[in-house]
Short mmCIF file of C-alpha atoms in Angstrom, two decimals:
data_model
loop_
_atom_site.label_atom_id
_atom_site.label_comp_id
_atom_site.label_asym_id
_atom_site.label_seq_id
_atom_site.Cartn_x
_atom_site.Cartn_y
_atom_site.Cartn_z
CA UNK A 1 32.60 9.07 79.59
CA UNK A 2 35.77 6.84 79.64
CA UNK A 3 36.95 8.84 82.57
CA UNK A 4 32.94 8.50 84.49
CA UNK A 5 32.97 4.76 83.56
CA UNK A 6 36.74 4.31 84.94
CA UNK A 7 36.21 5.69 88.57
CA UNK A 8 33.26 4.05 89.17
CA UNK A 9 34.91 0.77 88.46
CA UNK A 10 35.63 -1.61 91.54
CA UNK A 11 39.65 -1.39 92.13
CA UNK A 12 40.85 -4.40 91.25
CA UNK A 13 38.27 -4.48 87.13
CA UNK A 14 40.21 -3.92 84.53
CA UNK A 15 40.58 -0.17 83.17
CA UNK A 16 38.95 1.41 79.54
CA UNK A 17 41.94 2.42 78.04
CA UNK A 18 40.75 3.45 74.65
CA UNK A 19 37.47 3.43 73.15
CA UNK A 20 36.23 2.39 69.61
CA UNK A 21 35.00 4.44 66.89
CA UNK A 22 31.96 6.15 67.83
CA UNK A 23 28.33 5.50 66.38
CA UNK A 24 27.36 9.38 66.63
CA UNK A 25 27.25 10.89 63.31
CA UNK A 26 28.00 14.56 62.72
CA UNK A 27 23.94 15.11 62.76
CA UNK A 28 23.95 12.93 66.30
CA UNK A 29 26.63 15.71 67.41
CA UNK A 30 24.92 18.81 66.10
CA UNK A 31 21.50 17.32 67.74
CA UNK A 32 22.99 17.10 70.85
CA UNK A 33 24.95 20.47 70.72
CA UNK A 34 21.84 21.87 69.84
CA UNK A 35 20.20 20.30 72.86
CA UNK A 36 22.77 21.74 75.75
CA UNK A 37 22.64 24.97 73.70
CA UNK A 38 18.48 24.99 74.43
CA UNK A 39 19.02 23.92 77.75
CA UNK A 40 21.75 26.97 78.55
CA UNK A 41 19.31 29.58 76.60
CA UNK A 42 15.96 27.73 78.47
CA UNK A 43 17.81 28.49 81.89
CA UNK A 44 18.65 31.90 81.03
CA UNK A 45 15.05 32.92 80.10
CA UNK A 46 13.57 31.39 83.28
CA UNK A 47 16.47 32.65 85.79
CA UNK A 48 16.88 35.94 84.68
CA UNK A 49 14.01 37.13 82.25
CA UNK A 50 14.42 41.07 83.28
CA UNK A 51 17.89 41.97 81.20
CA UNK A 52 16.16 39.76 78.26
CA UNK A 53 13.38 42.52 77.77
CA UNK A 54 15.15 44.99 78.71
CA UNK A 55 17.63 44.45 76.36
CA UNK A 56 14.73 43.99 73.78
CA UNK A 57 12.42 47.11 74.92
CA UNK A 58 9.99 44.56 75.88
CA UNK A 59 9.93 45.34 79.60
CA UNK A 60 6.37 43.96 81.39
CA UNK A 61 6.76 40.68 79.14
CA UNK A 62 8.85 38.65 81.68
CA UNK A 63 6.26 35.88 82.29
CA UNK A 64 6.61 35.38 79.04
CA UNK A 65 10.29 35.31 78.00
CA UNK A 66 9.83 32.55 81.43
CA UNK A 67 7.10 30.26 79.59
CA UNK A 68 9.53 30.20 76.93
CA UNK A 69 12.21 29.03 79.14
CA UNK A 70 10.93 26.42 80.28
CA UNK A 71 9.54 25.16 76.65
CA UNK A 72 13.70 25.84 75.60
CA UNK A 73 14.48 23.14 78.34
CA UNK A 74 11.65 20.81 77.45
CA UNK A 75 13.21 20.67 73.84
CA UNK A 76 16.43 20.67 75.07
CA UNK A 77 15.70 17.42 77.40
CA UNK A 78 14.15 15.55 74.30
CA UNK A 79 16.83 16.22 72.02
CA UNK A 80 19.63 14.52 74.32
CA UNK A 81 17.13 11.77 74.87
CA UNK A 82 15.91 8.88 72.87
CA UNK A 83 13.26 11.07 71.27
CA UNK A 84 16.08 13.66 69.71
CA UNK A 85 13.68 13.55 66.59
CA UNK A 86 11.23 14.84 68.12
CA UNK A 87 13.11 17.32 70.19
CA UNK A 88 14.86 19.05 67.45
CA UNK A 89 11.40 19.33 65.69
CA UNK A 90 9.75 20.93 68.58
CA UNK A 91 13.19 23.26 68.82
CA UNK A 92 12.01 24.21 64.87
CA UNK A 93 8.48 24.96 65.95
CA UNK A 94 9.50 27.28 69.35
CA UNK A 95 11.76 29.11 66.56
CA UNK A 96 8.85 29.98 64.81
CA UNK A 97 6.83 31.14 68.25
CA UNK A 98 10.22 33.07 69.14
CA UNK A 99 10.43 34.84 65.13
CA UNK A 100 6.71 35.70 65.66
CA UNK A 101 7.47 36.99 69.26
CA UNK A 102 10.34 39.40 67.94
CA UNK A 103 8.61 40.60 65.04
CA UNK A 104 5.86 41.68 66.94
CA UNK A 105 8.30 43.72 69.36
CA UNK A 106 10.35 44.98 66.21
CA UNK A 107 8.72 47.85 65.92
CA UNK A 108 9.54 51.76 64.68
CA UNK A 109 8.57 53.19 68.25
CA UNK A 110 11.41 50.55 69.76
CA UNK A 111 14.08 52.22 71.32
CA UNK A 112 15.90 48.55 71.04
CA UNK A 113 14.46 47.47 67.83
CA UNK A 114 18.43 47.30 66.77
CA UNK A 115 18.64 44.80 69.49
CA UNK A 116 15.51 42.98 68.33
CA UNK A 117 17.18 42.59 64.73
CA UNK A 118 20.12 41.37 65.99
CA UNK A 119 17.95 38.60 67.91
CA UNK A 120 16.01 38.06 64.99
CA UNK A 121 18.66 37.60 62.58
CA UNK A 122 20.43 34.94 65.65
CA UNK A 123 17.31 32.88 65.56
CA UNK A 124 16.96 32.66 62.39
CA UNK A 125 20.21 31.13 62.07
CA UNK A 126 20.25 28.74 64.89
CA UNK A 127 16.57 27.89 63.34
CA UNK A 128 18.66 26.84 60.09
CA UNK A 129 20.66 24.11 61.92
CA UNK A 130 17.70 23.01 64.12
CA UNK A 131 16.33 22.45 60.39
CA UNK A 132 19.43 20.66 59.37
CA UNK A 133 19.92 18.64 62.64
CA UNK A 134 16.34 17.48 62.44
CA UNK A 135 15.89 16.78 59.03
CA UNK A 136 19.38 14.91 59.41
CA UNK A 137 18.60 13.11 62.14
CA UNK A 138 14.85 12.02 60.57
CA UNK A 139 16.83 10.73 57.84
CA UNK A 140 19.51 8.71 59.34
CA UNK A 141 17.28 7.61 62.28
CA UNK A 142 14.87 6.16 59.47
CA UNK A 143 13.26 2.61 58.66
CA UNK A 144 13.01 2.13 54.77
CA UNK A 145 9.20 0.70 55.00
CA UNK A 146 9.27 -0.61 51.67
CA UNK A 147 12.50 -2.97 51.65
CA UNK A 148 12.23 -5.62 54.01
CA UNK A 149 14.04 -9.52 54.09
CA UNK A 150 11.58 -12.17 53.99
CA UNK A 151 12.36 -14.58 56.05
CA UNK A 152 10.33 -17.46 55.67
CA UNK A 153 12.73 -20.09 54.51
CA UNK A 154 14.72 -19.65 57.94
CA UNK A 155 12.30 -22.13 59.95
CA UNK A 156 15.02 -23.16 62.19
CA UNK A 157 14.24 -26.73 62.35
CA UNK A 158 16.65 -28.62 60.35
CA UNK A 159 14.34 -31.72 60.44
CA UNK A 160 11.23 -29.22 59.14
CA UNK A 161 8.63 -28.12 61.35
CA UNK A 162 6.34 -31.23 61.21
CA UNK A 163 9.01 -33.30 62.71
CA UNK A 164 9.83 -30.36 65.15
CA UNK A 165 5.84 -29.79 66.88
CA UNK A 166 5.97 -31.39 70.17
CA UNK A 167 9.21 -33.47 70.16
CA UNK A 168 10.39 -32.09 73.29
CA UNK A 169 6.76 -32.32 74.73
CA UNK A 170 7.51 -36.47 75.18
CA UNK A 171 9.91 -35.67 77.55
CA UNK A 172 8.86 -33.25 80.55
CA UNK A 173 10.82 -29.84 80.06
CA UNK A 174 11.36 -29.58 83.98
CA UNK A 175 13.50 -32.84 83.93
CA UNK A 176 16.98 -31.11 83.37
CA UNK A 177 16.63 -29.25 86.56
CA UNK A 178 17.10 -32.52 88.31
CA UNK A 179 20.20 -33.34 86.59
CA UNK A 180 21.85 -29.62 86.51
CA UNK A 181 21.03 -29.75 90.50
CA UNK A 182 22.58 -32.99 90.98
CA UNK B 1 40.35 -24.50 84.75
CA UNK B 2 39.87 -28.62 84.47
CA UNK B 3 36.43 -29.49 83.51
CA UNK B 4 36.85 -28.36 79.80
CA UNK B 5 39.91 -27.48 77.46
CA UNK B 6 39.97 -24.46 76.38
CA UNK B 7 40.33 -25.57 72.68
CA UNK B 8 36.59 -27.09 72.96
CA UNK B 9 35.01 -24.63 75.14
CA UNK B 10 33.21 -21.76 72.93
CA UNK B 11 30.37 -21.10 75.01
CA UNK B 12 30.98 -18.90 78.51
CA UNK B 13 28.18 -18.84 81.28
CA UNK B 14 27.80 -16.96 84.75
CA UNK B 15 29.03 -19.49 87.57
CA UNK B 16 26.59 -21.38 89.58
CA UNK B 17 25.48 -20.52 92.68
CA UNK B 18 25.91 -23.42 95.55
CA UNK B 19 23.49 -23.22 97.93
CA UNK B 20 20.36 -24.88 97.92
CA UNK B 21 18.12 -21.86 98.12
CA UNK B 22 20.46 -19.84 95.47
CA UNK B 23 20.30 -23.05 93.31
CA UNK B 24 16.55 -22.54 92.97
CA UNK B 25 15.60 -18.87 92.93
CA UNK B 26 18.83 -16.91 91.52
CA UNK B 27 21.14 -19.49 89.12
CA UNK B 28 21.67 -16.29 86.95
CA UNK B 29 19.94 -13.53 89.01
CA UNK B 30 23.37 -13.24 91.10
CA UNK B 31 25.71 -13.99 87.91
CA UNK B 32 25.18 -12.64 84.55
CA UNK B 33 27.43 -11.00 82.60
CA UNK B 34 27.14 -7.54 80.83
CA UNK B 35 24.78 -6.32 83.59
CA UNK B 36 24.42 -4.25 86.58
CA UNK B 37 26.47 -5.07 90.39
CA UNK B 38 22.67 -6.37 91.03
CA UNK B 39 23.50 -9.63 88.69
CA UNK B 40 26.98 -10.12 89.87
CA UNK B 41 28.89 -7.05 88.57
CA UNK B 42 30.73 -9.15 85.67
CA UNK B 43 31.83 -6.66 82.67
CA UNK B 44 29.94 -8.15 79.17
CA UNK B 45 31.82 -10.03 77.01
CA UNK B 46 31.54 -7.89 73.25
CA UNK B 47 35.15 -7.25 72.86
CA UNK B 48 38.47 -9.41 72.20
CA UNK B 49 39.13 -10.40 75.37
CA UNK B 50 36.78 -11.94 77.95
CA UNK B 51 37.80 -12.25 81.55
CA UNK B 52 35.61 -15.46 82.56
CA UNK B 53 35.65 -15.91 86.73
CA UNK B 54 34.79 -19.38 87.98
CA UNK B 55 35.89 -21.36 84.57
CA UNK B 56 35.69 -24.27 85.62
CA UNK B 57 31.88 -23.75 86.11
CA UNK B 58 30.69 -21.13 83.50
CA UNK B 59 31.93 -23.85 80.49
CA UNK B 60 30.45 -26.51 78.50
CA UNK B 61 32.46 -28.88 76.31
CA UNK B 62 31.01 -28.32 72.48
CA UNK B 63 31.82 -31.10 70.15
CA UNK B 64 33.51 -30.31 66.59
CA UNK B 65 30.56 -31.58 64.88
CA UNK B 66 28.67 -28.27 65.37
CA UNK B 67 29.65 -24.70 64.16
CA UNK B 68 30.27 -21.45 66.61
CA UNK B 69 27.18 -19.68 65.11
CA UNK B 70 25.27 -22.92 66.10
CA UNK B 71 25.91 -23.35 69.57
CA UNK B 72 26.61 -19.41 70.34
CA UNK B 73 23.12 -18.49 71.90
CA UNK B 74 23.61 -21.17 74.38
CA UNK B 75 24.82 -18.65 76.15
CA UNK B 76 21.69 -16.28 76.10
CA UNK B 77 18.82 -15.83 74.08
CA UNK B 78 18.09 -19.95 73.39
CA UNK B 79 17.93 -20.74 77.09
CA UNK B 80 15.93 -17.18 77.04
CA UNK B 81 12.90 -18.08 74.86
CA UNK B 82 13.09 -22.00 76.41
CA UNK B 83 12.63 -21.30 79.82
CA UNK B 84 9.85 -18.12 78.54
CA UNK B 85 8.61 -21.38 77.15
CA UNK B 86 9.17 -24.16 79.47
CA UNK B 87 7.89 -22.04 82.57
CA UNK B 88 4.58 -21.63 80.67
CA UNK B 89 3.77 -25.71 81.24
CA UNK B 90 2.71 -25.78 77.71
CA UNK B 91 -0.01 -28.73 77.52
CA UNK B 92 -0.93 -29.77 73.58
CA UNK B 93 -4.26 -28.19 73.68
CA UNK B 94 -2.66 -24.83 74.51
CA UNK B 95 -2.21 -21.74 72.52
CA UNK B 96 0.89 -19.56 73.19
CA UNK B 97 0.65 -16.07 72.36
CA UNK B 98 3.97 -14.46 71.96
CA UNK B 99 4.48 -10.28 72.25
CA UNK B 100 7.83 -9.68 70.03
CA UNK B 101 9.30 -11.15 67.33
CA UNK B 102 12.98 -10.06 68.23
CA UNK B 103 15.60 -12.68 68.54
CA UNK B 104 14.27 -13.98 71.92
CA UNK B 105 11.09 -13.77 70.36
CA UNK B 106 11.94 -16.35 67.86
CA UNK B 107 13.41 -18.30 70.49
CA UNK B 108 10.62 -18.57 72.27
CA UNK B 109 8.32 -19.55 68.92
CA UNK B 110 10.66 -22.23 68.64
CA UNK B 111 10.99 -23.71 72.40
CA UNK B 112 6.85 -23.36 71.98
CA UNK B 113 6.22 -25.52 68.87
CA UNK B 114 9.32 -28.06 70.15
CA UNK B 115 7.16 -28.03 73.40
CA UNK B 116 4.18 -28.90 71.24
CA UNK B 117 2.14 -25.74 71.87
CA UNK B 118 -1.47 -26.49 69.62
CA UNK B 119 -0.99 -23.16 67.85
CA UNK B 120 1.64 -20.25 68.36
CA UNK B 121 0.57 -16.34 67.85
CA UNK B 122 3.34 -14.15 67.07
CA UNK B 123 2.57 -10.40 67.65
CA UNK B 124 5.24 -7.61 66.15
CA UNK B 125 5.09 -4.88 63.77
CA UNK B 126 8.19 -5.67 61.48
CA UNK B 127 7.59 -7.30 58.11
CA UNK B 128 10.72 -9.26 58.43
CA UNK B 129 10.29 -10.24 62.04
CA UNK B 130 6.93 -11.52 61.01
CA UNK B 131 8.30 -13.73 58.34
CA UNK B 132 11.04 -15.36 60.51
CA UNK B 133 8.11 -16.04 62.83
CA UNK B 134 6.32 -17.53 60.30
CA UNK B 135 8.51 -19.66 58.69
CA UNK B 136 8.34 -21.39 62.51
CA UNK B 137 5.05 -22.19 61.77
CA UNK B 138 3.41 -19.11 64.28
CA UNK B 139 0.30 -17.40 63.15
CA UNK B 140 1.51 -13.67 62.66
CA UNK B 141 -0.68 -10.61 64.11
CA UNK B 142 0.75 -7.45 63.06
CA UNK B 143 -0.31 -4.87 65.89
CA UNK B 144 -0.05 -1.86 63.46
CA UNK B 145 -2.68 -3.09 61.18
CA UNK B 146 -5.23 -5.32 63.06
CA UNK B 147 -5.96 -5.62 66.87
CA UNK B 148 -4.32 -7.92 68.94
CA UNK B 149 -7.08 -8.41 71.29
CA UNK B 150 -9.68 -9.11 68.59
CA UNK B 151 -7.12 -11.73 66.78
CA UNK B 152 -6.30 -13.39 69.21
CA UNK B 153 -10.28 -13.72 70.52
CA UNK B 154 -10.96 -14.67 67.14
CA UNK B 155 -8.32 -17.73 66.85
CA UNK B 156 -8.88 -18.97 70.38
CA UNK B 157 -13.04 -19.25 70.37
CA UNK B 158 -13.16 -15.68 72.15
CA UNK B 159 -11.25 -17.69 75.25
CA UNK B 160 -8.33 -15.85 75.10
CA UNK B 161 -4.54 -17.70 74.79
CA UNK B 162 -4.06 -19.96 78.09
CA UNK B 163 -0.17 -18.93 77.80
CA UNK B 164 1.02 -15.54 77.12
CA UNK B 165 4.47 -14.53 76.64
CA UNK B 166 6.08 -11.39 77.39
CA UNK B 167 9.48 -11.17 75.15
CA UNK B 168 9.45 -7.19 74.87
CA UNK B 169 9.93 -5.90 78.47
CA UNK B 170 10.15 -2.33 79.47
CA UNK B 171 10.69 -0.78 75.73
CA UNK B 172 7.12 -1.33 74.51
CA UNK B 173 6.87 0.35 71.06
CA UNK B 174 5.02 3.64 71.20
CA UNK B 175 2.56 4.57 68.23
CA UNK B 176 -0.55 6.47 68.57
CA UNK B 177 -2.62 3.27 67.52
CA UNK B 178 -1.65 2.35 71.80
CA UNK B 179 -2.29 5.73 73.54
CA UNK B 180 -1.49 4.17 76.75
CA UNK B 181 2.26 3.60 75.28
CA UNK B 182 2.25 7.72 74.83
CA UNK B 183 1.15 8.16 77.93
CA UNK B 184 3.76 5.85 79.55
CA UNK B 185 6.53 7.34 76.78
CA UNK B 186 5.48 11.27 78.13
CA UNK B 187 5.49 9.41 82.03
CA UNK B 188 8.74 8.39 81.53
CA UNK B 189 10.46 11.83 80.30
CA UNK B 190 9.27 13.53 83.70
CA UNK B 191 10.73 10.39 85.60
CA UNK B 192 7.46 9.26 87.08
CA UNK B 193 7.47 6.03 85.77
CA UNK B 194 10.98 3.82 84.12
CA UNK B 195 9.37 0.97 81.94
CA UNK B 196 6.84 1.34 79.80
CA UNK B 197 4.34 -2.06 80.46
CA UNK B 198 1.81 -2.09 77.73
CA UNK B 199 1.88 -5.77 76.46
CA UNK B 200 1.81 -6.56 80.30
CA UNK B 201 -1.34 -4.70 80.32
CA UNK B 202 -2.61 -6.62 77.03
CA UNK B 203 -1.71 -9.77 78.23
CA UNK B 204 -3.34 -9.88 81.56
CA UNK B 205 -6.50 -8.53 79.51
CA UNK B 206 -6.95 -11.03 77.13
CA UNK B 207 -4.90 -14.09 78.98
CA UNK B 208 -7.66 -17.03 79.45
CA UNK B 209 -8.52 -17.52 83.24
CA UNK B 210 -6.05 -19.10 85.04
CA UNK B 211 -3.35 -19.05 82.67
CA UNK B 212 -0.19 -18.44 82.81
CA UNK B 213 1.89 -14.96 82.27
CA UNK B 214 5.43 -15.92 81.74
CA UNK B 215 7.54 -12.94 81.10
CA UNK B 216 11.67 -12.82 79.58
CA UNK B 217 11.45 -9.63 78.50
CA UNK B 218 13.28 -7.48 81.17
CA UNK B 219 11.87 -4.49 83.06
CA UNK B 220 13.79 -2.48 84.93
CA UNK B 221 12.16 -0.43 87.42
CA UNK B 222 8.72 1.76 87.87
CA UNK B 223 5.38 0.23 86.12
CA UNK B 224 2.01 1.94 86.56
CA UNK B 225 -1.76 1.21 85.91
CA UNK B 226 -1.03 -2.49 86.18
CA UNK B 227 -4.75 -4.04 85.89
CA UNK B 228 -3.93 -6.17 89.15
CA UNK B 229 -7.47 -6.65 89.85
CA UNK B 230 -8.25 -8.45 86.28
CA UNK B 231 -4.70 -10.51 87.16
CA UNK B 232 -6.10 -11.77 90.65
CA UNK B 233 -9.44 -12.18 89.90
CA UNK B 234 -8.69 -14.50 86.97
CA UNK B 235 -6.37 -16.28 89.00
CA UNK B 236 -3.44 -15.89 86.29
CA UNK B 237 0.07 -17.42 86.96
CA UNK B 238 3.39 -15.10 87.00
CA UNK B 239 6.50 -16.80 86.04
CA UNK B 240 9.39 -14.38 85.29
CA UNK B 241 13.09 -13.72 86.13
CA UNK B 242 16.66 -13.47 84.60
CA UNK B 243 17.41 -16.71 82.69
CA UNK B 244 18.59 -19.73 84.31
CA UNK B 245 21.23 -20.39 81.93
CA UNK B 246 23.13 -23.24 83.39
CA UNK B 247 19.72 -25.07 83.75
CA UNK B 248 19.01 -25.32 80.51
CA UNK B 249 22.25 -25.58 78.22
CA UNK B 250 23.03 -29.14 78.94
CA UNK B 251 19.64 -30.04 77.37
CA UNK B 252 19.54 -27.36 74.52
CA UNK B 253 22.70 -28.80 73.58
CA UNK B 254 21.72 -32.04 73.33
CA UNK B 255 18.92 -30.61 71.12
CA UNK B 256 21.04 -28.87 68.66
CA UNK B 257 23.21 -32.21 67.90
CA UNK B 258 19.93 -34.07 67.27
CA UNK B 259 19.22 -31.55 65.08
CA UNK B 260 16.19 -30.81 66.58
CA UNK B 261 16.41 -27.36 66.36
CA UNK B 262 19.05 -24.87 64.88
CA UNK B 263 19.86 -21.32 66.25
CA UNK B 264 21.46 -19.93 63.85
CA UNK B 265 18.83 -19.41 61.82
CA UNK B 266 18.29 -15.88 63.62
CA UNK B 267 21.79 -14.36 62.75
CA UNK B 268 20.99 -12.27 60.02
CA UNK B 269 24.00 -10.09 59.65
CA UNK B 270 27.86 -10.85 60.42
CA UNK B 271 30.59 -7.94 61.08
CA UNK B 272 33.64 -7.37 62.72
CA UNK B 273 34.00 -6.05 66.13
CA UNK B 274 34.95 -2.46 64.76
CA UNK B 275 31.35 -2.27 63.34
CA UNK B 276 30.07 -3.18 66.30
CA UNK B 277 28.63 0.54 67.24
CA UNK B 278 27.27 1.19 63.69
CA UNK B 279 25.28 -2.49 64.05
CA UNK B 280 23.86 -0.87 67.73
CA UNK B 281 22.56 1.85 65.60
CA UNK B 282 21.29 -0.19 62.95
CA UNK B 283 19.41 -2.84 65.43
CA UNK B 284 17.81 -0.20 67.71
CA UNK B 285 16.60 1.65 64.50
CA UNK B 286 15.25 -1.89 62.76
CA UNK B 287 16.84 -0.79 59.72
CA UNK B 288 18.20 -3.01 56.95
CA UNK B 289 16.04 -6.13 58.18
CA UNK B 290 18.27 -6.33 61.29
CA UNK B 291 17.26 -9.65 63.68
CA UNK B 292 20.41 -10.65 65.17
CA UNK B 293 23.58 -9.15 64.50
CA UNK B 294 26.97 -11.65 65.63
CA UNK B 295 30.45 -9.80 66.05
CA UNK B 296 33.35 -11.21 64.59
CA UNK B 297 36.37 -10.25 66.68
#
């Protein structure tokens, strides 16, 4: 980013030399790993669908292994937005739809089915640290409702507020154009 | 730089522009620092160092009576919610409903009940936001647990607020109690729309005929289903734009030594610069009570 931010500085602006510390925690990093990693599997399912069920003796179901694609990169884009909450959540649901998808293809008469454990046994792990991302990032991204600072006895009139209603309405509030024009 | 010693001057603004048409419409919307090449291209000023161009015109001499934290949103946020205010012709039979309790928010309470609004509505969500907003004497609406609309019919006679100000902009929160916020929130993620204008929306609705709109908040871009026909056919007023800083200060300055009004009463936390990305986090996430957070180099 330093690098991005430095070349598309005018010439003569000063330079970033070295940045800060960083607000991402190791959940903000693992959420957006997890992100590009949905994005680069979401790709791979819509581009090239045919070795997919091939590889897991599931040949015919391409449209499929596609609609899942394109749900992959729809989670992926959420979770390296704003929303990464709800992106990482939606990654744990599409787990589920992908666990239920394999178990229904891992069956005896599967010529693959060796492939289709392998797959299942990858999913469920990245499904662990979609858990762990999006439970961390719930967590860390959360408002305490019950705690709050009242702050009624910051009024911000040092006079109190009685004295403050109106006392600049005497004088018109347009008049220090004049003077800031002169 | 020879208007102001550098000992006495704390508070840094955008230079002013000299010609008589700039002088009107864009004081600040050609200079502003921290933004885009649009506002002048000047790099912000959160760090140790600030490179200030045009000194001799972007300073104001603060006397020693008065503290840094007093006089430090003279360069931002106080001018902010004054001219949100002051742009709104408040007359003292007028109530001035305000969307957003944030620190330009409270500004803008304030400028209103110094500008002797009749009553001020303050519309947010957060408990503590609320309170602050209260303790200025606004009447508090909490959107999340009553509606706005039906408040704010119900404290004006079913007239609706003559003044309504806008000091949220294009991040409108989205909850499911404002499906049109989803809808803009879902809009935005395919790119078909940039800000998200809901309390635009609410405020032309229930702004009193020809009243006035007046909005600081900032959008950026893209708005849709703008009712534009309820706007014109009321005949409401528009006032918006990137503060005027330089207008302003002289005045607000004045105010502050007569102790008419204090802004530090919005600083609610205090760190050192190194903190300064955790305190991002903290703000955008409204955790720990967060209003205004002031960086300590």
């Amino acid at each position: 980013m330093t690098y991005i931010s430095n070349i598309t500085r005018p010439e003569k602006d000063p330079k970033v030399l070295s940045t800060g510390p960083s607000s991402l925690a190791a959940v903000d990093r693992l959420g957006r790993a997890l992100g590009w990693f949905s994005i680069g599997l979401g790709l791979a399912e819509l581009l090239a669908p045919r070795p997919i069920t091939r590889a897991l003796g599931v040949q015919g179901r391409e449209d499929l292994v596609r609609a899942y694609g394109a749900r992959e990169i729809g989670s992926g884009l959420l979770s390296l937005s704003l929303e990464r909450k709800a992106g990482l959540w939606s990654r744990v649901a599409g787990n589920g739809l992908d666990i239920a998808t394999l178990l229904s293809a891992y069956r005896p008469n599967n010529p693959k089915r060796d492939n289709v454990r392998l797959a299942l046994l990858m999913v469920i792990g990245v499904s662990v640290l979609d858990i762990v991302g999006a439970q961390g990032t719930t967590i860390r991204h959360a408002r305490r409702q019950d705690t709050w600072r009242n702050y009624r006895d910051r009024s911000g009139f040092p006079q109190g507020l009685t004295k403050a209603r109106g006392v600049a309405a005497s004088r018109s509030a347009e008049k220090p154009e004049k003077s800031a024009m002169a | 730089m020879s208007n102001a010693s550098a000992a006495t001057s704390r508070s840094a603004r955008p230079p002013i522009a000299t010609s008589t048409w700039l002088r009107r419409f864009s004081v600040t919307q050609r200079r502003a620092f921290g933004y885009t090449h649009l506002t002048g291209g000047y790099p912000g000023g959160q760090a140790e160092y600030v490179r200030v161009p045009f000194a001799d015109a972007t300073h104001i001499k603060v006397p020693d009576s008065l503290t840094d934290e007093q006089v430090l949103f003279l360069g931002d946020i106080f001018p902010t919610g004054w001219q949100a205010a002051a742009q709104c012709e408040i007359e003292p039979t007028d109530t001035v409903a305000v969307w957003g309790c944030g620190p330009v928010g409270q500004m803008t309470i304030r400028s209103a009940i110094l500008l002797g609004a009749k009553q001020v509505v303050a519309i947010d969500y957060l408990p503590e936001r609320l309170s602050m907003a209260e303790a200025a004497g606004a009447i508090t609406i909490n959107f999340e647990e009553e509606s706005v609309i039906e408040r704010l019919n119900q404290l004006t006679s079913g007239k609706g607020p003559e003044k309504c100000i806008d000091a949220i902009g294009l991040e409108s929160h989205v909850t499911f109690s404002k499906p049109d916020t989803i809808y803009d929130r879902a809009k935005q993620m395919f790119m078909l729309e940039s800000d998200r204008p809901h309390v635009l929306r609410e405020m032309i609705y229930v702004c009193r005929p020809a009243g006035v709109i007046s909005i600081p908040g900032v959008y950026g871009g893209l708005v849709d289903k703008i009712p534009m026909g309820v706007a014109m056919n009321k005949g409401l007023t528009f006032r918006m734009g990137q503060t005027h800083v330089n207008r302003w200060t002289d005045d607000l300055l004045r105010r502050i030594e007569n102790g008419e009004i204090d802004p530090s009463f919005v600083i609610t936390h205090t760190v050192g610069l190194e903190k300064g990305p955790e305190m991002y986090k903290v703000f955008r996430d409204k955790q720990d009570s967060c209003v205004k957070v002031v960086l300590k180099p």
